[in-house]
Short mmCIF file of C-alpha atoms and ligand atoms in Angstrom, two decimals:
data_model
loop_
_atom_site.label_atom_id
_atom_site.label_comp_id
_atom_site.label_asym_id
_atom_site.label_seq_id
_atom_site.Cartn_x
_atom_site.Cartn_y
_atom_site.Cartn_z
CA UNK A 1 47.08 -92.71 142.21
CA UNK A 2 47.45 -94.01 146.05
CA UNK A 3 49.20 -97.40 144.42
CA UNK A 4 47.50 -99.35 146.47
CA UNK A 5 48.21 -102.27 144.11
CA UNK A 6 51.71 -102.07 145.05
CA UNK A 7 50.27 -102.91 148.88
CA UNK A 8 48.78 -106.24 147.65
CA UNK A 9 49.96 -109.97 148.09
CA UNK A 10 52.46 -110.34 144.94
CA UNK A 11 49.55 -112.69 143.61
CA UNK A 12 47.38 -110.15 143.46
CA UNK A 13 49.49 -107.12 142.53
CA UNK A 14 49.71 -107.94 138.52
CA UNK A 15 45.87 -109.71 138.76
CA UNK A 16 43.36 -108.44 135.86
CA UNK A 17 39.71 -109.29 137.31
CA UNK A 18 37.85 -111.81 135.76
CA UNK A 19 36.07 -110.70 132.19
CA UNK A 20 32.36 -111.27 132.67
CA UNK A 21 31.73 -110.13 129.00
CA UNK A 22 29.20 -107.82 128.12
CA UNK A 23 27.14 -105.95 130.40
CA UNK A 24 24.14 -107.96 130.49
CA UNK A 25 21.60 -105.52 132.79
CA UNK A 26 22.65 -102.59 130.69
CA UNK A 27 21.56 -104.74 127.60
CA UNK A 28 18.39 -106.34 128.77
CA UNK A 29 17.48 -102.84 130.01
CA UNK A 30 18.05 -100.99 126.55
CA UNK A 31 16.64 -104.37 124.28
CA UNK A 32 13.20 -103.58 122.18
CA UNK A 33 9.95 -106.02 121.91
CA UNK A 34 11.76 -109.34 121.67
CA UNK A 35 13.69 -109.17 124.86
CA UNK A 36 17.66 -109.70 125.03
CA UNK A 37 18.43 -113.04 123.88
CA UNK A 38 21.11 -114.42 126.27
CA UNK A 39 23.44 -116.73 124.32
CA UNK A 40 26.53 -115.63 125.82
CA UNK A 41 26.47 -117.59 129.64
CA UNK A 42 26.14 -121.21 128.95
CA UNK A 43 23.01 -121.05 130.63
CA UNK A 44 20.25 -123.26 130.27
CA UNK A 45 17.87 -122.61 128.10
CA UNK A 46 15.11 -124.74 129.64
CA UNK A 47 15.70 -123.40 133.14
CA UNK A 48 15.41 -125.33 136.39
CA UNK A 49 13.39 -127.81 137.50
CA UNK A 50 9.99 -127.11 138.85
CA UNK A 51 11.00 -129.24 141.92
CA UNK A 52 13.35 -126.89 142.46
CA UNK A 53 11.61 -123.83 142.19
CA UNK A 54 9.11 -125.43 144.73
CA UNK A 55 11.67 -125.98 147.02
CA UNK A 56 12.82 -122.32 146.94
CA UNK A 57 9.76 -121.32 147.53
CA UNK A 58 9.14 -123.07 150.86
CA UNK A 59 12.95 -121.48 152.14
CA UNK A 60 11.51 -117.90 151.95
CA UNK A 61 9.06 -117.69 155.08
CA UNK A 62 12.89 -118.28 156.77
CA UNK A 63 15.16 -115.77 155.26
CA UNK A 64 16.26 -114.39 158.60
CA UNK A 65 17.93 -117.53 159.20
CA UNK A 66 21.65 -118.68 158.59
CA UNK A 67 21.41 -121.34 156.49
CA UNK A 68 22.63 -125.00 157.24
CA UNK A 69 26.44 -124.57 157.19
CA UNK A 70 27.26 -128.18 156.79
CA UNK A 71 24.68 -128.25 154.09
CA UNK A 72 23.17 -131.85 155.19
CA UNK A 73 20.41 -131.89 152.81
CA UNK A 74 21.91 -131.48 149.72
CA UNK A 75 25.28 -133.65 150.46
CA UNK A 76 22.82 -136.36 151.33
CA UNK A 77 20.99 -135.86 147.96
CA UNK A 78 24.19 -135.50 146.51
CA UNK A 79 25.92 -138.57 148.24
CA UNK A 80 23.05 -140.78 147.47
CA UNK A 81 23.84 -139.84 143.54
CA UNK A 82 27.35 -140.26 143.45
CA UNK A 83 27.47 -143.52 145.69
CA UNK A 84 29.76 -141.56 147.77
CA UNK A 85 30.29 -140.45 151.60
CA UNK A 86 29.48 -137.04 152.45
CA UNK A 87 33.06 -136.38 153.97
CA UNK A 88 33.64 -136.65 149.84
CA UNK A 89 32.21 -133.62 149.29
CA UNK A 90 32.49 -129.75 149.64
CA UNK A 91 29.75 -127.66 148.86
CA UNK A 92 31.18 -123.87 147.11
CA UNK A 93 28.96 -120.78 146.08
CA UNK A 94 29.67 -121.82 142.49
CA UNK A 95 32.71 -124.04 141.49
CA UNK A 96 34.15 -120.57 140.82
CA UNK A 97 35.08 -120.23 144.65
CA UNK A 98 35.94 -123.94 144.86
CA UNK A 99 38.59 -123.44 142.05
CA UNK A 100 40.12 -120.02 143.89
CA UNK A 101 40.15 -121.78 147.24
CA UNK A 102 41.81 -125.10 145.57
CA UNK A 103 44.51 -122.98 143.99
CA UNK A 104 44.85 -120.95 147.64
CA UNK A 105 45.27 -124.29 149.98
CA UNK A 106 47.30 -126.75 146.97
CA UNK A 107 49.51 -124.19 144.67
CA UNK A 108 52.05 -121.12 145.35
CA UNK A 109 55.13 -120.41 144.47
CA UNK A 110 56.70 -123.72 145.11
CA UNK A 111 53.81 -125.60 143.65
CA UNK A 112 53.18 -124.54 140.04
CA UNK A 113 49.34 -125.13 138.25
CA UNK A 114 49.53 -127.28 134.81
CA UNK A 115 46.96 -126.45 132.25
CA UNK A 116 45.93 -126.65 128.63
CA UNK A 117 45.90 -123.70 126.32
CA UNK A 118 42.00 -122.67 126.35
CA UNK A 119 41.28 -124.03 129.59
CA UNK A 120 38.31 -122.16 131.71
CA UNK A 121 39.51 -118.64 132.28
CA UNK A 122 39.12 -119.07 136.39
CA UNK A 123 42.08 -121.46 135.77
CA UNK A 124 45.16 -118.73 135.77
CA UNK A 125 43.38 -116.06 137.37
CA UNK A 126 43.78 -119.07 140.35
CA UNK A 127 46.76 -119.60 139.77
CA UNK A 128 48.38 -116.35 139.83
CA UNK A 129 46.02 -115.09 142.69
CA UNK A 130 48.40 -117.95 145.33
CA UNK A 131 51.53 -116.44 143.32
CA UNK A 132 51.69 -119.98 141.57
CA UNK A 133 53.47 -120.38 138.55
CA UNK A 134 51.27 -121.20 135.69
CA UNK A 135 52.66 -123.82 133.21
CA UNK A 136 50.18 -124.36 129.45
CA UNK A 137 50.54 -126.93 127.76
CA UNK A 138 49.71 -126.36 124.19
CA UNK A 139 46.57 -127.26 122.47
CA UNK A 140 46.00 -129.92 119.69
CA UNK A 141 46.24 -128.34 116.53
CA UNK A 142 42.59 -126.68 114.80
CA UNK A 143 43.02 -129.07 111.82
CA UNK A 144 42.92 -131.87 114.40
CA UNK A 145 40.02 -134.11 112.84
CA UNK A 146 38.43 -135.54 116.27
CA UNK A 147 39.18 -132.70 119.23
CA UNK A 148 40.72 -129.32 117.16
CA UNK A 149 41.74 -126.85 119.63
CA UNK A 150 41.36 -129.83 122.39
CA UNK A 151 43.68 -130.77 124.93
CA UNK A 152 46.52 -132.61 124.45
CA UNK A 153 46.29 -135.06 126.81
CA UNK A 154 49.63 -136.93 126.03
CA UNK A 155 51.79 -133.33 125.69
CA UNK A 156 50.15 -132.79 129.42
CA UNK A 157 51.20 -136.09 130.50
CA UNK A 158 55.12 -135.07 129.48
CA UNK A 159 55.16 -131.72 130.87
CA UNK A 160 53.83 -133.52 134.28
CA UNK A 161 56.43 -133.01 136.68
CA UNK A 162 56.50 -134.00 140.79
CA UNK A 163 56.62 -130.13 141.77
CA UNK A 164 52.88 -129.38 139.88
CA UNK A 165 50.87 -128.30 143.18
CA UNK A 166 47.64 -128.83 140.47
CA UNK A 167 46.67 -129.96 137.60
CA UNK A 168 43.50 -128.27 136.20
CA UNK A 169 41.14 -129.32 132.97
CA UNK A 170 37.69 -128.95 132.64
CA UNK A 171 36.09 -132.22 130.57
CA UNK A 172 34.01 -131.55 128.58
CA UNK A 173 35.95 -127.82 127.97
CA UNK A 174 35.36 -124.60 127.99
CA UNK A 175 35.27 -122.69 125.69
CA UNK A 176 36.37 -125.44 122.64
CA UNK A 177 33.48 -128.09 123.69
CA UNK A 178 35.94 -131.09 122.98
CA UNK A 179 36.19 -133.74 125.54
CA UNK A 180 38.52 -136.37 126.21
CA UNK A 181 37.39 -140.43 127.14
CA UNK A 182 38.40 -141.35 130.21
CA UNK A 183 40.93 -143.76 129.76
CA UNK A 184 43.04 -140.21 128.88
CA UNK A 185 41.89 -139.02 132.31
CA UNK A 186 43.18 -142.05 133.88
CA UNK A 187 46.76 -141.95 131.81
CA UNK A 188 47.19 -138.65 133.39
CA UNK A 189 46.39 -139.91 137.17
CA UNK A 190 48.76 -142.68 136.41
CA UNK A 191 51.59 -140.33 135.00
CA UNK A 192 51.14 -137.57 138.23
CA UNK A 193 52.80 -138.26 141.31
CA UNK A 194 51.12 -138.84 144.20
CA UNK A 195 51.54 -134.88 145.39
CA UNK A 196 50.42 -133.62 142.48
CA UNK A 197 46.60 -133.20 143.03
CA UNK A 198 44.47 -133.46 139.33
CA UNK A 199 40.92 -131.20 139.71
CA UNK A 200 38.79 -133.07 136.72
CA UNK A 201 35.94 -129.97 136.12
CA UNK A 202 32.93 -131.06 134.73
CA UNK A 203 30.53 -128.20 134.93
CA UNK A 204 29.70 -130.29 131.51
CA UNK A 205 29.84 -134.22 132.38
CA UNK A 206 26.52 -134.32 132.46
CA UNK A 207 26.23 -133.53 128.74
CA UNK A 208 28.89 -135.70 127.91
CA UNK A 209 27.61 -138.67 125.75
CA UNK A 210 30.49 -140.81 123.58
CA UNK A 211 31.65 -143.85 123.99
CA UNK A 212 34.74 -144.33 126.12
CA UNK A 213 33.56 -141.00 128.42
CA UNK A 214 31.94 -140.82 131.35
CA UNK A 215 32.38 -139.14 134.90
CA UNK A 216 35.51 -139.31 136.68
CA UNK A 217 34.18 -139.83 140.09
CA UNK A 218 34.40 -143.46 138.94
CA UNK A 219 38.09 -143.19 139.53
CA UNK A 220 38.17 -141.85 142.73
CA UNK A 221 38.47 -144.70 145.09
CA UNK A 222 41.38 -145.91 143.38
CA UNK A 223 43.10 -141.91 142.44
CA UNK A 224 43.63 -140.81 146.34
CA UNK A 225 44.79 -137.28 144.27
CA UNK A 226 42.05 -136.87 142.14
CA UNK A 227 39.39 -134.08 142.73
CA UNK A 228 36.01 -133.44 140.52
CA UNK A 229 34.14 -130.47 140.53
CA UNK A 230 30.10 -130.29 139.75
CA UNK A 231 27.99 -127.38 139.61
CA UNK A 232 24.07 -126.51 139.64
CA UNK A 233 24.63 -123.67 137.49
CA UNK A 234 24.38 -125.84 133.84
CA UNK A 235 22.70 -128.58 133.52
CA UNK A 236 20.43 -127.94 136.22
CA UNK A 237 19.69 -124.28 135.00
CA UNK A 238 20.10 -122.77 138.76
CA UNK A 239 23.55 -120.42 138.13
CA UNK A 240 21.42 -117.24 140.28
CA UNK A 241 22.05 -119.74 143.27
CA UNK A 242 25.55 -120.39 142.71
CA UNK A 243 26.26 -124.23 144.12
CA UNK A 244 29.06 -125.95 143.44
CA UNK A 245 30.40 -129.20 144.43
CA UNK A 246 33.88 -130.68 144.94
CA UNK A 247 34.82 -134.22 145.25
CA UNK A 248 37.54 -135.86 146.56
CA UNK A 249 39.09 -137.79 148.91
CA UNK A 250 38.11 -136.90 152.87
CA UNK A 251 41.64 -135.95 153.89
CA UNK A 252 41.93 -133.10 150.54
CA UNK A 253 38.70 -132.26 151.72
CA UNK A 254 38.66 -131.70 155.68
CA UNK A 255 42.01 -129.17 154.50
CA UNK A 256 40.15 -127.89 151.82
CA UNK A 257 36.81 -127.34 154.51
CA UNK A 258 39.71 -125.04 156.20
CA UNK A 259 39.38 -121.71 154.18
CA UNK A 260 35.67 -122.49 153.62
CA UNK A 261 33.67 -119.23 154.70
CA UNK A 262 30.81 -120.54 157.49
CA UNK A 263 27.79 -119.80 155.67
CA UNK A 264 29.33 -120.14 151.86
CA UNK A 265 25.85 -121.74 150.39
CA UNK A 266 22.65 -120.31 150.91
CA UNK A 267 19.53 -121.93 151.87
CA UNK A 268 17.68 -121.60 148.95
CA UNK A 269 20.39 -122.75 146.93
CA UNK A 270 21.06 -125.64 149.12
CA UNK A 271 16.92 -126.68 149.01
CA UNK A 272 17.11 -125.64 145.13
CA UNK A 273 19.57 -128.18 144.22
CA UNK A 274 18.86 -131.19 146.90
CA UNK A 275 15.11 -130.80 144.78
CA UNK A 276 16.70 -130.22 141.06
CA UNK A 277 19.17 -133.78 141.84
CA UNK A 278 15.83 -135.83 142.45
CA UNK A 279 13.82 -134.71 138.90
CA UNK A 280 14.66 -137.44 136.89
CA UNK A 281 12.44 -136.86 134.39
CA UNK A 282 13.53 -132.61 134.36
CA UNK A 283 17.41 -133.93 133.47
CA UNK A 284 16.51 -135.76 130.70
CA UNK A 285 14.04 -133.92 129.40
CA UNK A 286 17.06 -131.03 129.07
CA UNK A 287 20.09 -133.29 128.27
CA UNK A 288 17.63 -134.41 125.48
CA UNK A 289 16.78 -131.12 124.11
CA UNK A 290 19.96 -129.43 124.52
CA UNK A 291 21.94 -132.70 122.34
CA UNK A 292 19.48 -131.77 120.17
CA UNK A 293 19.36 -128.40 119.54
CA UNK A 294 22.78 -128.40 119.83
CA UNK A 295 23.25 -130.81 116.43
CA UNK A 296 20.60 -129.02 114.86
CA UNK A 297 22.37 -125.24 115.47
CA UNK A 298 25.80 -127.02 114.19
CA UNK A 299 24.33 -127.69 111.14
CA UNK A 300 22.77 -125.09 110.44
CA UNK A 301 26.10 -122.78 110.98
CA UNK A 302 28.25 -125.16 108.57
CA UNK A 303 25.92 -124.81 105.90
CA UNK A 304 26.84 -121.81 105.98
CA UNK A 305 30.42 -122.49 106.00
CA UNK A 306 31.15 -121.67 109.71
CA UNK A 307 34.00 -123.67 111.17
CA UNK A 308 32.30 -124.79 114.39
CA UNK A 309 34.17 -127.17 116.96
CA UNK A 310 32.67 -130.44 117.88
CA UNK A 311 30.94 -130.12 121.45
CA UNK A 312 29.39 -132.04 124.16
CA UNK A 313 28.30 -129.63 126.02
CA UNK A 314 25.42 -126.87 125.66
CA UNK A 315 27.58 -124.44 123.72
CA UNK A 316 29.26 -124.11 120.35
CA UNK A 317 32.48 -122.51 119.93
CA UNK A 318 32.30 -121.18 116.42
CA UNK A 319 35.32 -119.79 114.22
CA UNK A 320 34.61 -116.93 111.98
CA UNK A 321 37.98 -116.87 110.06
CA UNK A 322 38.94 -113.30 111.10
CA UNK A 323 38.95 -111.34 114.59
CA UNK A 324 37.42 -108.91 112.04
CA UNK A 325 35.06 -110.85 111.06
CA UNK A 326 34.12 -112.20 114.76
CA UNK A 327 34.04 -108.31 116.01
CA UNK A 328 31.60 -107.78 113.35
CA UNK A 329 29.06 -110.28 114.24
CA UNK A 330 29.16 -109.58 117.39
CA UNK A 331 28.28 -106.34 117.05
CA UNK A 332 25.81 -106.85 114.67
CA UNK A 333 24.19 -109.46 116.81
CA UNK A 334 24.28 -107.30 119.87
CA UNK A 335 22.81 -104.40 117.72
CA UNK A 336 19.77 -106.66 117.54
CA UNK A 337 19.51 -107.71 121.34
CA UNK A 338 21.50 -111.04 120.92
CA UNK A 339 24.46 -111.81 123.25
CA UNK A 340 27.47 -114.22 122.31
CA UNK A 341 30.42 -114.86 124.27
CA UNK A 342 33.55 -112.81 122.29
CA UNK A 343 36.73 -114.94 122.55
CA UNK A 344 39.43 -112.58 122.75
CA UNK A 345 40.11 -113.23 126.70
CA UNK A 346 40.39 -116.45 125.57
CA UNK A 347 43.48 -115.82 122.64
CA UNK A 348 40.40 -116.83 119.77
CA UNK A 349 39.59 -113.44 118.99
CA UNK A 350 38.37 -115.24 115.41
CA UNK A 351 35.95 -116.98 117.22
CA UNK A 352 32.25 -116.18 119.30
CA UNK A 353 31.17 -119.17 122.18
CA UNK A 354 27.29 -119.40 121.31
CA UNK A 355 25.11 -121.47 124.07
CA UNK A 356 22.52 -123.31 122.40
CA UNK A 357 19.10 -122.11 122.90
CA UNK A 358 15.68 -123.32 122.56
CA UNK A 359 14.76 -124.19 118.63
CA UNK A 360 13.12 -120.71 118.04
CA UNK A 361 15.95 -118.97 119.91
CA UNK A 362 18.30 -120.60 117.57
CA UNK A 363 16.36 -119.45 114.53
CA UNK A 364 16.38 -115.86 115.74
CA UNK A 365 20.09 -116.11 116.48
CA UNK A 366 20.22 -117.44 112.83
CA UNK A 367 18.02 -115.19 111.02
CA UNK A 368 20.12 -111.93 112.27
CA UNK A 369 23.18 -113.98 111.87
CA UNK A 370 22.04 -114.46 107.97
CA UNK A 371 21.70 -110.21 108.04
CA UNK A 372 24.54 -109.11 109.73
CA UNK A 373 26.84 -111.67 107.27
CA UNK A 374 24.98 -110.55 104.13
CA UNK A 375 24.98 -106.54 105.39
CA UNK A 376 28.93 -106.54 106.04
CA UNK A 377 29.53 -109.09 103.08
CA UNK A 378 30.90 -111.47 105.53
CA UNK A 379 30.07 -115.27 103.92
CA UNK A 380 32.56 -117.37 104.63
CA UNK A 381 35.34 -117.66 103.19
CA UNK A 382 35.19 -113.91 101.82
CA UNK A 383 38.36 -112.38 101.24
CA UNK A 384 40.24 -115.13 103.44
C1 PLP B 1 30.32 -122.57 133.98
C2 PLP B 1 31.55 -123.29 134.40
C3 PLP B 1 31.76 -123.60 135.73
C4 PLP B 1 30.71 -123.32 136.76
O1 PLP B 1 30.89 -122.18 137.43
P1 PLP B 1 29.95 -121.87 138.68
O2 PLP B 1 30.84 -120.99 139.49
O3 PLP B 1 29.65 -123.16 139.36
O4 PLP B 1 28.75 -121.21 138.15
C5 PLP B 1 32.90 -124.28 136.08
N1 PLP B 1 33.79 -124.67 135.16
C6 PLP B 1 33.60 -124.43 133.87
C7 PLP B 1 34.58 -124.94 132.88
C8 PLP B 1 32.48 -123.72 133.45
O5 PLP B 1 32.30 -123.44 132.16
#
């Protein structure tokens, strides 16, 4: 071993990469007739608007070209949706570089990161990549009626303290699905001090649809610390062309534009996602399917006695009872070409993240759930 580990920055000596789950190629390349049946990214199910994929057409004839590295197009798009200037916004390739870069230029060893337990997984591996302290706040409890396994927004608001370089929390969450209102969201900007910068995630907001919730860009102009981060890869089924989007106030931004690589956002992402903001009609035609598919697959997997979390978003987190159990479906679903998310990375190795498919994907996912349970005499509540 050379040990080049040992030659890193001490963020980055200790550092496990981040888990991408299975091996998808290697699956869809061994699956049979059906096809793999991808459950396991959060990805949408009713793919991107056809808007979009016009617009990506028209970038190809100019692939030898850097593409726009202020990215005008889309921040205008962008800025005319949020009601916002575009010295508000940074454009990432993903939000997974925005969160990295936000941890790089706001946290270190001085300047510790608060989260929840079961926060996003990009959270810590931020964290400890600047050598920043990482402080969790535990979780509500699982027999917590509303949000089980949710974050505990007043437990967060205690542990706040003037030193937190970051706050971090995805709403709604990933992987639990729970979601807070926004009045929480606010508590918390009123509790942190005015150094303490609070990155509201919604990869999910769209999807978000109870009373009391709603987007937190509605609280910018009067939270000079508060930063929310969008994507393209969700909602608007386009995660291939990895976009991003942080929000915040211009000052957070210009330092944040410092560490920004010149040509971080391609061109066809950029012309994908100005496009995919202007279908209307594409947005709600998915928010409407997914809320719906989405009630319909919960129901289905408590009739058959599945604990599965409440969600707003276009996954389920289920619990299985048993990391035995869990394992076991898994494997049984992969042996017949279906991918879940296993939860282990996560510390809910009982549990398998499902994204909610299209009706008949659903059924298929059910119909070899139904056979792996009744082959390995899993039913719920066996032998627990
Ligand atoms: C999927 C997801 C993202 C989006 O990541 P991209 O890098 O934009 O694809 C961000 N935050 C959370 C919580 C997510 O689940």
């Amino acid at each position: 071993m050379a040990g080049f580990a040992r030659l890193a920055a001490p963020g980055i000596r200790g550092l496990a990469s981040y888990d991408p789950g299975h091996d998808i190629v290697a699956l869809r390349n061994r699956a049979g007739g059906q096809g793999l049946l991808e459950l396991g990214g959060n990805e949408s199910a009713w793919g991107p608007s056809p808007r979009a994929l016009a617009a990506l057409r028209s970038e190809l004839d100019r692939l030898e070209l850097y593409p726009d590295p202020r990215g005008g197009l889309l921040k205008q798009a962008l800025s005319g949706a949020f009601g916002l200037s575009a010295e508000h916004l940074l454009l990432g390739n993903g939000t997974h570089e925005l969160l990295m870069q936000l941890a790089q230029v706001f946290a270190g060893p001085e300047r510790p990161v608060l989260v929840s337990r079961y926060c996003f997984a990009v959270y810590p591996l931020a964290a400890q990549a600047a050598n920043a302290r990482l402080e969790v706040v535990e979780a509500l409890p699982p027999e917590h009626p509303e949000q089980p396994r949710g974050h505990d927004i007043e437990a967060m608001i205690a542990a706040l303290r003037p030193d937190h370089g970051l706050v971090m929390l995805a709403n709604p969450n990933n992987p639990t699905g729970t979601w807070l209102p926004l009045s929480a969201i606010e508590r918390l900007l009123q509790a942190a001090g005015p150094d303490t910068l609070v990155v509201v995630d919604e990869a999910y907001g769209e999807f978000l649809d109870q009373p009391g919730c709603g987007s937190a860009l509605s609280l910018l102009s009067t939270y000079p610390n508060l930063l929310v981060t969008r994507t393209f890869s969700k909602l608007h089924g386009l995660a291939a062309l990895r976009i991003g989007v942080l929000v915040g106030h211009p000052e957070a931004i210009a330092v944040m534009e410092r560490v920004r690589e010149s040509f971080n956002v391609n061109s066809l992402g950029l012309a994908a996602a100005a496009a995919a903001l202007g279908d209307v009609r594409h947005i709600a035609h998915v928010l409407r399917e997914t809320a719906a598919s989405r009630e319909a697959l919960a129901t289905e997997l408590k009739a058959r006695g599945w604990f599965v979390h409440p969600s707003q978003t276009n996954f389920l987190l289920v619990d299985f009872g048993t990391p035995e159990a869990a394992a076991a479906i898994d494997r049984g679903l992969l042996a017949r070409d279906i991918v879940v998310r296993p939860m282990r990375g996560y510390g809910l190795p009982q549990c398998l993240r499902i994204t909610v498919g299209r009706l008949e994907q659903n059924a298929r996912l059910l119909t070899a759930l139904d056979a792996v349970v009744g082959e390995a005499d899993l039913h719920a509540g066996a032998g627990a």
